[in-house]
Coordinates of C-alpha atoms and ligand atoms in Angstrom, one line a residue:
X88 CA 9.9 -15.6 -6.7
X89 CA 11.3 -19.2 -5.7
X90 CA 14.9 -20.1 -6.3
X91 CA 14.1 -22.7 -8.7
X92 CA 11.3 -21.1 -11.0
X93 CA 12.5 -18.2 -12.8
X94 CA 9.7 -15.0 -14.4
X95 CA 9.9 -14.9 -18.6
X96 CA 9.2 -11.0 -19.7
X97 CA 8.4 -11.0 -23.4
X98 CA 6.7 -7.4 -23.6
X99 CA 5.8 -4.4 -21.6
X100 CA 2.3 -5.7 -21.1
X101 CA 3.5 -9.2 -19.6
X102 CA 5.6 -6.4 -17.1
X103 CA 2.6 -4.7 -16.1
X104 CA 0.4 -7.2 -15.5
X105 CA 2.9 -8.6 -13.0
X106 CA 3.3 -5.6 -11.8
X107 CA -0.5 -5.5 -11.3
X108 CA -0.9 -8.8 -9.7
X109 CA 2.0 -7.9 -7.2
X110 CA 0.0 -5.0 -6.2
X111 CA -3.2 -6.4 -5.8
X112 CA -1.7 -9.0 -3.4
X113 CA -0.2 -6.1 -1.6
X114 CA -3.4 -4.2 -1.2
X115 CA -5.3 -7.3 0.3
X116 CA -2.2 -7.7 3.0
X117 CA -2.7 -4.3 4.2
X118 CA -6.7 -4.6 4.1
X119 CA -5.8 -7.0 6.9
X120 CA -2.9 -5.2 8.9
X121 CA -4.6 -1.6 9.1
X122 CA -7.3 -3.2 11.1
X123 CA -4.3 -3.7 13.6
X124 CA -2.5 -0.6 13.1
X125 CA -5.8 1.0 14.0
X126 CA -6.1 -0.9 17.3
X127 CA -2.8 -0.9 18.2
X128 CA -2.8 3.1 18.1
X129 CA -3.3 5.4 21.0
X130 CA -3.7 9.3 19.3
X131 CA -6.9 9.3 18.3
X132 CA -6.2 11.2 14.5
X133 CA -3.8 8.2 14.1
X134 CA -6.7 5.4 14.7
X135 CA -8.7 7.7 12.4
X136 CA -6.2 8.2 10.0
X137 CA -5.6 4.3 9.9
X138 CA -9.4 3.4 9.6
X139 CA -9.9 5.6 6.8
X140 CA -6.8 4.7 4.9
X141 CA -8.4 0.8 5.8
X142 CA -11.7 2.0 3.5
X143 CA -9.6 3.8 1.1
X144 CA -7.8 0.7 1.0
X145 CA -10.7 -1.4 0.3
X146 CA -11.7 0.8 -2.6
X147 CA -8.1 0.8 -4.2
X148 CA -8.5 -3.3 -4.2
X149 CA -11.5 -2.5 -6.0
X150 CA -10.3 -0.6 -8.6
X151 CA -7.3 -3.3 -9.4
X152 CA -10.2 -5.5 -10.1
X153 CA -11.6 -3.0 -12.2
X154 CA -8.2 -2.5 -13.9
X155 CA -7.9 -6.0 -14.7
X156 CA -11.1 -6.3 -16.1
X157 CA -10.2 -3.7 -18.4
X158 CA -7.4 -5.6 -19.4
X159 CA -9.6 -8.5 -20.4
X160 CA -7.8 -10.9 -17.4
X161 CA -8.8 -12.6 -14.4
X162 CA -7.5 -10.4 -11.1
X163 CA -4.8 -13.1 -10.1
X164 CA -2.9 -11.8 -7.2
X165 CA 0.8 -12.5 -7.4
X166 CA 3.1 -12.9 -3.3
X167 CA 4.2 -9.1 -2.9
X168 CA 6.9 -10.3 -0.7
X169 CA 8.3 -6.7 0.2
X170 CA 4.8 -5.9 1.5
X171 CA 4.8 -8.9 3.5
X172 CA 8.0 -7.9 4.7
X173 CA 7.2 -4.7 5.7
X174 CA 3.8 -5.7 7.7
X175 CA 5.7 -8.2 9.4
X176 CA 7.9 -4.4 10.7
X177 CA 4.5 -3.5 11.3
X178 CA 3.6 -6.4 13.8
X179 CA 6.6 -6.0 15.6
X180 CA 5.5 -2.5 16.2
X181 CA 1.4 -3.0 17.0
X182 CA 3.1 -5.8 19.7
X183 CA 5.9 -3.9 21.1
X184 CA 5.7 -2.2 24.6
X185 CA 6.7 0.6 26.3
X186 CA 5.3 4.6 26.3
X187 CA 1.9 4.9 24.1
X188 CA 3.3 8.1 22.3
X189 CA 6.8 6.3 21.1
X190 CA 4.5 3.2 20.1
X191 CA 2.2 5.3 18.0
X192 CA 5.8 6.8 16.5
X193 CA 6.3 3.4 15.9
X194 CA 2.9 2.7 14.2
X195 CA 3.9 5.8 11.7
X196 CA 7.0 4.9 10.9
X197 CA 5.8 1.5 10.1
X198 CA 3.3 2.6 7.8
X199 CA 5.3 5.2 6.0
X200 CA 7.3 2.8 4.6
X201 CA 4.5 0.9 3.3
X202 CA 3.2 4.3 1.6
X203 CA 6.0 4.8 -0.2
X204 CA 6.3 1.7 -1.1
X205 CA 3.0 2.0 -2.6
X206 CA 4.0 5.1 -4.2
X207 CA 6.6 3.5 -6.1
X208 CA 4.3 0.9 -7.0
X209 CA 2.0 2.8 -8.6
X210 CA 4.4 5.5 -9.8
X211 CA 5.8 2.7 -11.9
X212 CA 2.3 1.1 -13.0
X213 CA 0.7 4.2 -14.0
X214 CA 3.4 4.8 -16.1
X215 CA 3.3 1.5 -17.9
X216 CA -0.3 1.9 -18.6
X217 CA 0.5 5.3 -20.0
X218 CA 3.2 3.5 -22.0
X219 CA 0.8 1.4 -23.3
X220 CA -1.6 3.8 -24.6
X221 CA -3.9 2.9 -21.5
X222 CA -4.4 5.9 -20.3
X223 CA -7.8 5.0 -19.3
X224 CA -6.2 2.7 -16.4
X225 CA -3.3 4.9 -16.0
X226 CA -6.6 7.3 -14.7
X227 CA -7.4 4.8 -12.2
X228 CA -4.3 4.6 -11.3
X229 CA -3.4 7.9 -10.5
X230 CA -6.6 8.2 -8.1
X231 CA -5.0 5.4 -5.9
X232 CA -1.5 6.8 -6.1
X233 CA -3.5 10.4 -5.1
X234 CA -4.9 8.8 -2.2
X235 CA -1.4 7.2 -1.3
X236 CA -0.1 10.4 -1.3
X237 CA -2.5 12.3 0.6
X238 CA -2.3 9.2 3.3
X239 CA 1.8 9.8 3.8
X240 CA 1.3 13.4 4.0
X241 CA -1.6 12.7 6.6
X242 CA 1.1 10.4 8.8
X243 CA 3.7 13.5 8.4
X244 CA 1.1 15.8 9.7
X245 CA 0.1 13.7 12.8
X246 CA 3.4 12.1 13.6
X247 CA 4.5 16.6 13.5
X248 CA 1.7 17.9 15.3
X249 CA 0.8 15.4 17.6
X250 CA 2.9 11.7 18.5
X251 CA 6.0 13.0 18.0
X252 CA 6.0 16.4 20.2
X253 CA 4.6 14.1 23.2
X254 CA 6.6 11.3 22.6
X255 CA 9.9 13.4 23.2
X256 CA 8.7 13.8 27.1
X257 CA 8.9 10.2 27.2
Ligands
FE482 FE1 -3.0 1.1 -1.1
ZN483 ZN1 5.7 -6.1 -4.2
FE484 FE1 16.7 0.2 2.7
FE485 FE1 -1.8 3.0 1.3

């Protein structure tokens, strides 16, 4: 949101569709970064982990379009500038040197913040729907925010078992 324009809310639907929008511009960031996250990573359950959240990814842009149409609007994207934010941490992490297994630490930490924030996100949206007596969307939404979820667990799991344990004998 610029300095000089300002948002009007009138009603809980004008809320949630912004709220919409701001996601769907989110999603379409990360269907670019996770390609890099994947690249960039070293354990090879992390490059998994990060190419199937990328097609999970692609699905959940899907279903915002979905969501909109059920609205009865045209899927507008609105600049999620916290995403933008924190794939810009991301980058720093994909281009940083130094030990593979801290790097890949990295990578997670990076991209557990973006679940979460996702997680919020949808938290909040989901609820709106239901608010609205949309619980046909707030459906839709809950199948993203499961997959969100199950993603952040995933990172937890690896970053336990696996990055973190070797990147202590760094
Ligand atoms: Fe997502
Ligand atoms: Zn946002
Ligand atoms: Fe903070
Ligand atoms: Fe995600």
């Amino acid at each position: 949101m610029g300095l000089f324009t300002s948002t009007e809310f009138d009603s809980l639907e004008c809320l949630f569709v912004d709220q919409i929008q701001d996601i769907y511009d989110a999603e379409q960031r990360l269907t670019k970064a996770l390609p890099k996250m994947a690249e960039a990573a070293t354990d090879p359950q992390l490059k998994a982990a990060f190419s199937s959240h990328l097609t999970e990814t692609e699905g959940q842009v899907h279903r915002l379009e979905k969501v909109f149409e059920m609205l009865g609007k045209d899927a507008k994207t609105k600049t999620c500038d916290a995403m933008k934010g924190l794939i810009s941490e991301g980058e720093e992490m994909i281009n940083a040197k130094g030990d593979e297994h801290v790097r890949d630490a990295a990578l997670i930490a990076a991209a557990q913040r973006v679940e979460h924030y996702e997680i919020a996100a949808y938290g909040t949206a989901r609820q709106l729907a239901t608010r609205l007596g949309r619980s046909d969307i707030a459906r839709l939404l809950q199948e993203t925010l499961d997959e969100e979820g199950a993603a952040d667990r995933k990172l937890t799991s690896i970053a336990e078992a696996s990055v973190n344990p070797q990147a202590a004998h760094a």
